[in-house]
């Protein structure tokens, strides 16, 4: 029988049971809500709305901090947990809670990294989103990866450039537009950074776009070509829906496949 700590650790990662699914969907909803708050705060809102959003954000950050502590408590290897990539992303996302009370822009930049926490939900099992076929999984991961990186860069460039160039980087959308144009190497030139920090981020955007986008397109192309050699032929044990035409065993669970349909 699992201990209480083991049960908590299980439900934090599980999406197959009702409790695990509820917990993970709640965490995902809080992540998306916090991102929506960040974006909304870049627009001109009344003082009342700004205060309400700020208080809501502190509440979400507090819940994320509690989640981080619970995950740390549940981890069998504390050191391994600290240096795990997802734990680092979790820690970066809650840093503004501890430093946001001070006017330290460097720490407030980390709030834009919170979208990377969504990657946790796309690391392995995507059934939580009713995504099961390999084509859907590859396409979803590529789309999420590109959007997450663009979102982070847009947040960084907004955080750096808005204070010194508010006429150009008025809202998050302006920064998002600049990030898309820059990463795709279109470069219209209608929006440009002024600060050294903004220029450095722009250089990183260009390098990321040059390296990442062709790689993602290549991965998607390979998956499309691979799908052409597969048929709808579900595994009797694990239910994997598609297999190679000449497959005799399931590539997911190793079970022997039944006679292929004509």
PDB file of C-alpha atoms in Angstrom, residues 138 142 214-227:
ATOM      1  CA  UNK A 138       4.299  15.542 -32.905  1.00  0.00           C
ATOM      2  CA  UNK A 142       6.052  21.407 -32.241  1.00  0.00           C
ATOM      3  CA  UNK A 214      14.044  24.366 -39.691  1.00  0.00           C
ATOM      4  CA  UNK A 215      14.547  21.602 -37.120  1.00  0.00           C
ATOM      5  CA  UNK A 216      10.863  21.575 -36.206  1.00  0.00           C
ATOM      6  CA  UNK A 217       9.816  21.597 -39.858  1.00  0.00           C
ATOM      7  CA  UNK A 218      12.178  18.687 -40.512  1.00  0.00           C
ATOM      8  CA  UNK A 219      10.679  16.732 -37.614  1.00  0.00           C
ATOM      9  CA  UNK A 220       7.162  17.374 -38.879  1.00  0.00           C
ATOM     10  CA  UNK A 221       8.105  16.350 -42.428  1.00  0.00           C
ATOM     11  CA  UNK A 222       9.644  13.094 -41.199  1.00  0.00           C
ATOM     12  CA  UNK A 223       6.502  12.326 -39.226  1.00  0.00           C
ATOM     13  CA  UNK A 224       4.285  12.962 -42.257  1.00  0.00           C
ATOM     14  CA  UNK A 225       6.434  10.664 -44.405  1.00  0.00           C
ATOM     15  CA  UNK A 226       6.449   8.031 -41.674  1.00  0.00           C
ATOM     16  CA  UNK A 227       2.667   8.146 -41.400  1.00  0.00           C
TER      17      UNK A 227
END
